[in-house]
């Protein structure tokens, strides 16, 4: 991740800029016994003990019983997958993935102990193995979410679908013809790269001031920048990679500036779905307009979202839940 820097321009003018000062911007075995055969003790009338017998094989379930067990096993998985598909950001993504993985493990443990109808024994075993593989895949997805490679539930399902994890378990479910076995309750979306136009305001209050904030995104990912004054989100704007944009008319006040980088902007979730990062500018930015006689002075600021020579303000990595979405 590159290090943004800031260039601040304070200006005094009647109606135009006249000066600019620059400041730069984580098998247990039992005891061994002697070999041989236990026999009758000398001078006794005992008999040799009979060898233990194994447990009887479980009785196969009837089709109706097996169908009911499948429903009990897959129900929690389908519900968890549906919730995962509705997860729009990293704040709750890991929790949803953990819940889904636990639901799949519960289905595996329940079904592995069953004796299915003889005619679907092979298909049942294949299905249980496919569920085990699905659980492993969800474990990998949790790692991807932790590394912020995938940032929303739909993006996770898209990645798993592209890897074949979802189709493999559904093929195994189809093998149990006539039985309810599908565990994927939603269709994974195709991978997309959605972008807004450069300088598109996602949200903005009125901007009547003379001051402006110049934004420069020299990184390789699009960004969304949020200006927060007090507890109010004043402006949210989209700036494409390798692009600049000037926010005109920024009101007076002290602002905290947050930004997120990533790929594929989901406007509904207000989040990038892949390769996302969240940061806050390392200092507050103050806009101030003063009047003295017929003179008006105001401050403009320029922020670069990439490193620049001489910059001295570093960004602060923040948790996804701390980003003002």
GROMACS .gro file of C-alpha atoms in nm:
model
  325
    1UNK     CA    1   0.000   0.000   0.000
    2UNK     CA    2   0.146   0.333  -0.093
    3UNK     CA    3   0.159   0.620   0.152
    4UNK     CA    4  -0.063   0.918   0.078
    5UNK     CA    5   0.072   1.263   0.140
    6UNK     CA    6  -0.095   1.599   0.166
    7UNK     CA    7  -0.021   1.936   0.020
    8UNK     CA    8  -0.197   2.219   0.195
    9UNK     CA    9  -0.249   2.556   0.036
   10UNK     CA   10  -0.355   2.850   0.251
   11UNK     CA   11  -0.441   3.156   0.050
   12UNK     CA   12  -0.516   3.521   0.114
   13UNK     CA   13  -0.696   3.708  -0.160
   14UNK     CA   14  -0.964   3.955  -0.238
   15UNK     CA   15  -1.139   3.712  -0.469
   16UNK     CA   16  -0.860   3.481  -0.585
   17UNK     CA   17  -0.568   3.279  -0.454
   18UNK     CA   18  -0.254   3.484  -0.390
   19UNK     CA   19  -0.031   3.258  -0.178
   20UNK     CA   20   0.023   2.889  -0.132
   21UNK     CA   21   0.224   2.720   0.140
   22UNK     CA   22   0.291   2.347   0.113
   23UNK     CA   23   0.300   2.098   0.392
   24UNK     CA   24   0.310   1.732   0.300
   25UNK     CA   25   0.101   1.490   0.365
   26UNK     CA   26  -0.191  -0.403   1.037
   27UNK     CA   27  -0.659  -4.704   1.826
   28UNK     CA   28  -0.573  -4.629   2.161
   29UNK     CA   29  -0.440  -4.976   2.246
   30UNK     CA   30  -0.460  -5.151   2.579
   31UNK     CA   31  -0.175  -5.311   2.769
   32UNK     CA   32   0.021  -5.571   2.576
   33UNK     CA   33  -0.043  -5.935   2.662
   34UNK     CA   34   0.161  -6.246   2.601
   35UNK     CA   35   0.088  -6.432   2.282
   36UNK     CA   36  -0.092  -6.767   2.279
   37UNK     CA   37  -0.440  -6.889   2.348
   38UNK     CA   38  -0.602  -6.864   2.685
   39UNK     CA   39  -0.686  -7.217   2.800
   40UNK     CA   40  -0.818  -7.408   3.093
   41UNK     CA   41  -0.611  -7.361   3.403
   42UNK     CA   42  -0.436  -7.675   3.527
   43UNK     CA   43  -0.657  -7.870   3.763
   44UNK     CA   44  -0.964  -7.652   3.698
   45UNK     CA   45  -1.284  -7.706   3.509
   46UNK     CA   46  -1.290  -7.371   3.333
   47UNK     CA   47  -1.355  -7.314   2.965
   48UNK     CA   48  -1.181  -7.087   2.716
   49UNK     CA   49  -1.346  -6.745   2.678
   50UNK     CA   50  -1.520  -6.659   2.350
   51UNK     CA   51  -1.367  -6.381   2.138
   52UNK     CA   52  -1.562  -6.053   2.140
   53UNK     CA   53  -1.789  -5.985   1.851
   54UNK     CA   54  -1.813  -5.658   1.658
   55UNK     CA   55  -2.107  -5.419   1.677
   56UNK     CA   56  -2.390  -5.507   1.446
   57UNK     CA   57  -2.410  -5.306   1.125
   58UNK     CA   58  -2.665  -5.024   1.144
   59UNK     CA   59  -2.995  -5.088   0.973
   60UNK     CA   60  -3.033  -4.889   0.654
   61UNK     CA   61  -3.279  -4.607   0.665
   62UNK     CA   62  -3.596  -4.617   0.464
   63UNK     CA   63  -3.621  -4.364   0.181
   64UNK     CA   64  -3.860  -4.155   0.390
   65UNK     CA   65  -3.629  -4.156   0.691
   66UNK     CA   66  -3.328  -4.072   0.477
   67UNK     CA   67  -3.512  -3.784   0.312
   68UNK     CA   68  -3.598  -3.641   0.652
   69UNK     CA   69  -3.233  -3.664   0.767
   70UNK     CA   70  -3.114  -3.488   0.456
   71UNK     CA   71  -3.358  -3.204   0.517
   72UNK     CA   72  -3.237  -3.164   0.877
   73UNK     CA   73  -2.875  -3.161   0.767
   74UNK     CA   74  -2.896  -2.925   0.472
   75UNK     CA   75  -3.144  -2.675   0.617
   76UNK     CA   76  -2.893  -2.487   0.835
   77UNK     CA   77  -2.642  -2.480   0.549
   78UNK     CA   78  -2.888  -2.327   0.305
   79UNK     CA   79  -2.989  -2.066   0.562
   80UNK     CA   80  -2.627  -1.976   0.633
   81UNK     CA   81  -2.540  -1.946   0.263
   82UNK     CA   82  -2.839  -1.717   0.212
   83UNK     CA   83  -2.720  -1.487   0.492
   84UNK     CA   84  -2.369  -1.490   0.352
   85UNK     CA   85  -2.500  -1.382   0.012
   86UNK     CA   86  -2.662  -1.079   0.180
   87UNK     CA   87  -2.344  -0.968   0.360
   88UNK     CA   88  -2.235  -0.638   0.212
   89UNK     CA   89  -1.905  -0.568   0.383
   90UNK     CA   90  -1.612  -0.688   0.586
   91UNK     CA   91  -1.758  -0.579   0.918
   92UNK     CA   92  -1.963  -0.900   0.954
   93UNK     CA   93  -1.815  -1.113   0.674
   94UNK     CA   94  -1.586  -1.328   0.890
   95UNK     CA   95  -1.872  -1.403   1.131
   96UNK     CA   96  -2.096  -1.509   0.843
   97UNK     CA   97  -1.824  -1.730   0.698
   98UNK     CA   98  -1.764  -1.894   1.034
   99UNK     CA   99  -2.136  -1.962   1.073
  100UNK     CA  100  -2.155  -2.112   0.724
  101UNK     CA  101  -1.850  -2.331   0.779
  102UNK     CA  102  -1.993  -2.453   1.112
  103UNK     CA  103  -2.323  -2.536   0.943
  104UNK     CA  104  -2.145  -2.742   0.675
  105UNK     CA  105  -1.942  -2.925   0.941
  106UNK     CA  106  -2.265  -3.001   1.129
  107UNK     CA  107  -2.416  -3.150   0.814
  108UNK     CA  108  -2.107  -3.365   0.755
  109UNK     CA  109  -2.110  -3.498   1.112
  110UNK     CA  110  -2.480  -3.579   1.094
  111UNK     CA  111  -2.475  -3.747   0.754
  112UNK     CA  112  -2.151  -3.941   0.803
  113UNK     CA  113  -2.316  -4.149   1.078
  114UNK     CA  114  -2.614  -4.248   0.866
  115UNK     CA  115  -2.680  -4.576   0.686
  116UNK     CA  116  -2.860  -4.457   0.372
  117UNK     CA  117  -3.081  -4.677   0.155
  118UNK     CA  118  -2.859  -4.935  -0.018
  119UNK     CA  119  -2.934  -4.802  -0.364
  120UNK     CA  120  -2.778  -4.463  -0.288
  121UNK     CA  121  -2.491  -4.572  -0.060
  122UNK     CA  122  -2.222  -4.474  -0.311
  123UNK     CA  123  -2.388  -4.145  -0.394
  124UNK     CA  124  -2.433  -4.067  -0.025
  125UNK     CA  125  -2.065  -4.122   0.047
  126UNK     CA  126  -1.969  -3.899  -0.247
  127UNK     CA  127  -2.203  -3.632  -0.117
  128UNK     CA  128  -2.053  -3.638   0.232
  129UNK     CA  129  -1.702  -3.606   0.084
  130UNK     CA  130  -1.815  -3.313  -0.129
  131UNK     CA  131  -1.949  -3.142   0.183
  132UNK     CA  132  -1.614  -3.194   0.355
  133UNK     CA  133  -1.443  -3.030   0.061
  134UNK     CA  134  -1.692  -2.743   0.079
  135UNK     CA  135  -1.607  -2.690   0.444
  136UNK     CA  136  -1.239  -2.668   0.353
  137UNK     CA  137  -1.324  -2.417   0.082
  138UNK     CA  138  -1.508  -2.197   0.328
  139UNK     CA  139  -1.203  -2.210   0.552
  140UNK     CA  140  -0.995  -2.080   0.263
  141UNK     CA  141  -1.253  -1.810   0.200
  142UNK     CA  142  -1.214  -1.691   0.558
  143UNK     CA  143  -0.843  -1.644   0.495
  144UNK     CA  144  -0.920  -1.449   0.178
  145UNK     CA  145  -1.160  -1.226   0.371
  146UNK     CA  146  -0.904  -1.170   0.645
  147UNK     CA  147  -0.653  -1.063   0.380
  148UNK     CA  148  -0.927  -0.842   0.228
  149UNK     CA  149  -0.901  -1.007  -0.112
  150UNK     CA  150  -1.277  -1.063  -0.092
  151UNK     CA  151  -1.474  -0.795   0.088
  152UNK     CA  152  -1.842  -0.895   0.057
  153UNK     CA  153  -2.043  -1.216   0.079
  154UNK     CA  154  -2.135  -1.221  -0.290
  155UNK     CA  155  -1.767  -1.178  -0.383
  156UNK     CA  156  -1.680  -1.480  -0.166
  157UNK     CA  157  -1.943  -1.692  -0.340
  158UNK     CA  158  -1.824  -1.571  -0.680
  159UNK     CA  159  -1.468  -1.675  -0.599
  160UNK     CA  160  -1.577  -2.015  -0.470
  161UNK     CA  161  -1.793  -2.066  -0.776
  162UNK     CA  162  -1.504  -1.983  -1.008
  163UNK     CA  163  -1.290  -2.236  -0.818
  164UNK     CA  164  -1.557  -2.506  -0.863
  165UNK     CA  165  -1.630  -2.546  -0.492
  166UNK     CA  166  -2.001  -2.477  -0.525
  167UNK     CA  167  -2.062  -2.673  -0.844
  168UNK     CA  168  -1.881  -2.980  -0.707
  169UNK     CA  169  -2.110  -3.011  -0.407
  170UNK     CA  170  -2.417  -2.945  -0.619
  171UNK     CA  171  -2.314  -3.219  -0.864
  172UNK     CA  172  -2.285  -3.459  -0.572
  173UNK     CA  173  -2.629  -3.345  -0.454
  174UNK     CA  174  -2.772  -3.410  -0.801
  175UNK     CA  175  -2.636  -3.765  -0.774
  176UNK     CA  176  -2.884  -3.829  -0.495
  177UNK     CA  177  -3.166  -3.827  -0.748
  178UNK     CA  178  -3.507  -3.794  -0.586
  179UNK     CA  179  -3.368  -3.669  -0.256
  180UNK     CA  180  -3.339  -3.308  -0.134
  181UNK     CA  181  -2.964  -3.251  -0.108
  182UNK     CA  182  -2.883  -2.912  -0.258
  183UNK     CA  183  -2.713  -2.685  -0.004
  184UNK     CA  184  -2.645  -2.379  -0.218
  185UNK     CA  185  -2.959  -2.169  -0.178
  186UNK     CA  186  -2.854  -1.877  -0.401
  187UNK     CA  187  -2.691  -1.832  -0.737
  188UNK     CA  188  -2.339  -1.695  -0.717
  189UNK     CA  189  -2.303  -1.376  -0.922
  190UNK     CA  190  -2.061  -1.352  -1.210
  191UNK     CA  191  -1.741  -1.164  -1.141
  192UNK     CA  192  -1.773  -0.800  -1.237
  193UNK     CA  193  -1.572  -0.481  -1.220
  194UNK     CA  194  -1.823  -0.205  -1.161
  195UNK     CA  195  -1.699   0.154  -1.149
  196UNK     CA  196  -1.850   0.496  -1.109
  197UNK     CA  197  -1.743   0.787  -1.323
  198UNK     CA  198  -1.453   0.995  -1.199
  199UNK     CA  199  -1.573   1.266  -0.961
  200UNK     CA  200  -1.914   1.109  -0.910
  201UNK     CA  201  -2.067   1.233  -0.585
  202UNK     CA  202  -2.214   0.944  -0.388
  203UNK     CA  203  -2.341   1.188  -0.126
  204UNK     CA  204  -2.288   1.559  -0.069
  205UNK     CA  205  -2.425   1.845   0.136
  206UNK     CA  206  -2.449   2.192  -0.011
  207UNK     CA  207  -2.111   2.341  -0.098
  208UNK     CA  208  -2.143   2.721  -0.103
  209UNK     CA  209  -1.787   2.811  -0.007
  210UNK     CA  210  -1.502   2.940  -0.223
  211UNK     CA  211  -1.263   2.674  -0.089
  212UNK     CA  212  -1.182   2.353  -0.268
  213UNK     CA  213  -1.017   2.018  -0.197
  214UNK     CA  214  -0.802   1.881  -0.477
  215UNK     CA  215  -0.783   1.501  -0.477
  216UNK     CA  216  -0.517   1.309  -0.669
  217UNK     CA  217  -0.536   0.931  -0.693
  218UNK     CA  218  -0.216   0.803  -0.851
  219UNK     CA  219  -0.268   0.446  -0.729
  220UNK     CA  220  -0.371   0.142  -0.931
  221UNK     CA  221  -0.711   0.112  -0.766
  222UNK     CA  222  -1.020   0.329  -0.762
  223UNK     CA  223  -1.099   0.512  -0.440
  224UNK     CA  224  -1.394   0.650  -0.249
  225UNK     CA  225  -1.317   0.948  -0.026
  226UNK     CA  226  -1.538   1.058   0.263
  227UNK     CA  227  -1.513   1.397   0.432
  228UNK     CA  228  -1.648   1.396   0.787
  229UNK     CA  229  -1.713   1.721   0.974
  230UNK     CA  230  -1.791   1.651   1.338
  231UNK     CA  231  -2.020   1.348   1.323
  232UNK     CA  232  -2.163   1.439   0.985
  233UNK     CA  233  -2.060   1.287   0.654
  234UNK     CA  234  -2.034   1.597   0.443
  235UNK     CA  235  -1.910   1.463   0.110
  236UNK     CA  236  -1.853   1.119  -0.040
  237UNK     CA  237  -1.692   1.111  -0.383
  238UNK     CA  238  -1.554   0.852  -0.622
  239UNK     CA  239  -1.211   0.908  -0.777
  240UNK     CA  240  -1.082   0.665  -1.032
  241UNK     CA  241  -0.726   0.533  -1.038
  242UNK     CA  242  -0.470   0.758  -1.206
  243UNK     CA  243  -0.718   1.045  -1.189
  244UNK     CA  244  -0.773   1.379  -1.017
  245UNK     CA  245  -1.084   1.559  -0.897
  246UNK     CA  246  -1.150   1.891  -0.727
  247UNK     CA  247  -1.432   1.922  -0.473
  248UNK     CA  248  -1.550   2.279  -0.503
  249UNK     CA  249  -1.723   2.480  -0.231
  250UNK     CA  250  -1.614   2.291   0.080
  251UNK     CA  251  -1.775   2.448   0.387
  252UNK     CA  252  -1.566   2.587   0.671
  253UNK     CA  253  -1.478   2.343   0.949
  254UNK     CA  254  -1.242   2.072   1.060
  255UNK     CA  255  -1.263   1.754   0.857
  256UNK     CA  256  -1.145   1.399   0.904
  257UNK     CA  257  -1.079   1.241   0.567
  258UNK     CA  258  -1.136   0.870   0.514
  259UNK     CA  259  -1.078   0.670   0.198
  260UNK     CA  260  -1.113   0.315   0.075
  261UNK     CA  261  -0.944   0.158  -0.226
  262UNK     CA  262  -1.054  -0.151  -0.414
  263UNK     CA  263  -1.205  -0.315  -0.718
  264UNK     CA  264  -1.569  -0.354  -0.822
  265UNK     CA  265  -1.777  -0.091  -0.644
  266UNK     CA  266  -2.110  -0.226  -0.514
  267UNK     CA  267  -2.330   0.081  -0.485
  268UNK     CA  268  -2.593  -0.101  -0.279
  269UNK     CA  269  -2.341  -0.226  -0.024
  270UNK     CA  270  -2.137   0.096  -0.057
  271UNK     CA  271  -1.824  -0.113  -0.066
  272UNK     CA  272  -1.562  -0.244  -0.303
  273UNK     CA  273  -1.607  -0.619  -0.330
  274UNK     CA  274  -1.242  -0.714  -0.391
  275UNK     CA  275  -0.894  -0.601  -0.290
  276UNK     CA  276  -1.020  -0.343  -0.044
  277UNK     CA  277  -0.827  -0.128   0.203
  278UNK     CA  278  -0.948   0.130   0.452
  279UNK     CA  279  -0.752   0.429   0.575
  280UNK     CA  280  -0.787   0.766   0.737
  281UNK     CA  281  -0.574   1.068   0.666
  282UNK     CA  282  -0.324   1.122   0.943
  283UNK     CA  283  -0.444   1.469   1.045
  284UNK     CA  284  -0.756   1.679   1.040
  285UNK     CA  285  -0.792   1.930   0.760
  286UNK     CA  286  -0.931   2.275   0.844
  287UNK     CA  287  -1.114   2.496   0.601
  288UNK     CA  288  -1.158   2.854   0.713
  289UNK     CA  289  -1.283   3.170   0.549
  290UNK     CA  290  -1.209   3.510   0.703
  291UNK     CA  291  -1.328   3.858   0.614
  292UNK     CA  292  -1.132   4.178   0.676
  293UNK     CA  293  -1.275   4.490   0.519
  294UNK     CA  294  -1.316   4.414   0.154
  295UNK     CA  295  -1.071   4.124   0.167
  296UNK     CA  296  -1.163   3.757   0.181
  297UNK     CA  297  -0.917   3.488   0.273
  298UNK     CA  298  -0.977   3.114   0.254
  299UNK     CA  299  -0.782   2.788   0.257
  300UNK     CA  300  -0.760   2.530  -0.018
  301UNK     CA  301  -0.614   2.185   0.029
  302UNK     CA  302  -0.463   1.928  -0.199
  303UNK     CA  303  -0.442   1.560  -0.098
  304UNK     CA  304  -0.259   1.290  -0.287
  305UNK     CA  305  -0.362   0.931  -0.224
  306UNK     CA  306  -0.019   0.807  -0.330
  307UNK     CA  307   0.328   0.881  -0.197
  308UNK     CA  308   0.497   1.203  -0.301
  309UNK     CA  309   0.845   1.337  -0.245
  310UNK     CA  310   0.863   1.552   0.066
  311UNK     CA  311   0.531   1.435   0.208
  312UNK     CA  312   0.514   1.417   0.588
  313UNK     CA  313   0.157   1.311   0.673
  314UNK     CA  314   0.107   0.937   0.682
  315UNK     CA  315  -0.225   0.755   0.654
  316UNK     CA  316  -0.367   0.547   0.937
  317UNK     CA  317  -0.497   0.200   0.863
  318UNK     CA  318  -0.844   0.151   1.012
  319UNK     CA  319  -1.077  -0.140   1.068
  320UNK     CA  320  -1.348  -0.184   0.804
  321UNK     CA  321  -1.610  -0.119   1.069
  322UNK     CA  322  -1.458   0.222   1.141
  323UNK     CA  323  -1.502   0.343   0.784
  324UNK     CA  324  -1.800   0.580   0.751
  325UNK     CA  325  -1.991   0.397   0.481
   0.00000   0.00000   0.00000
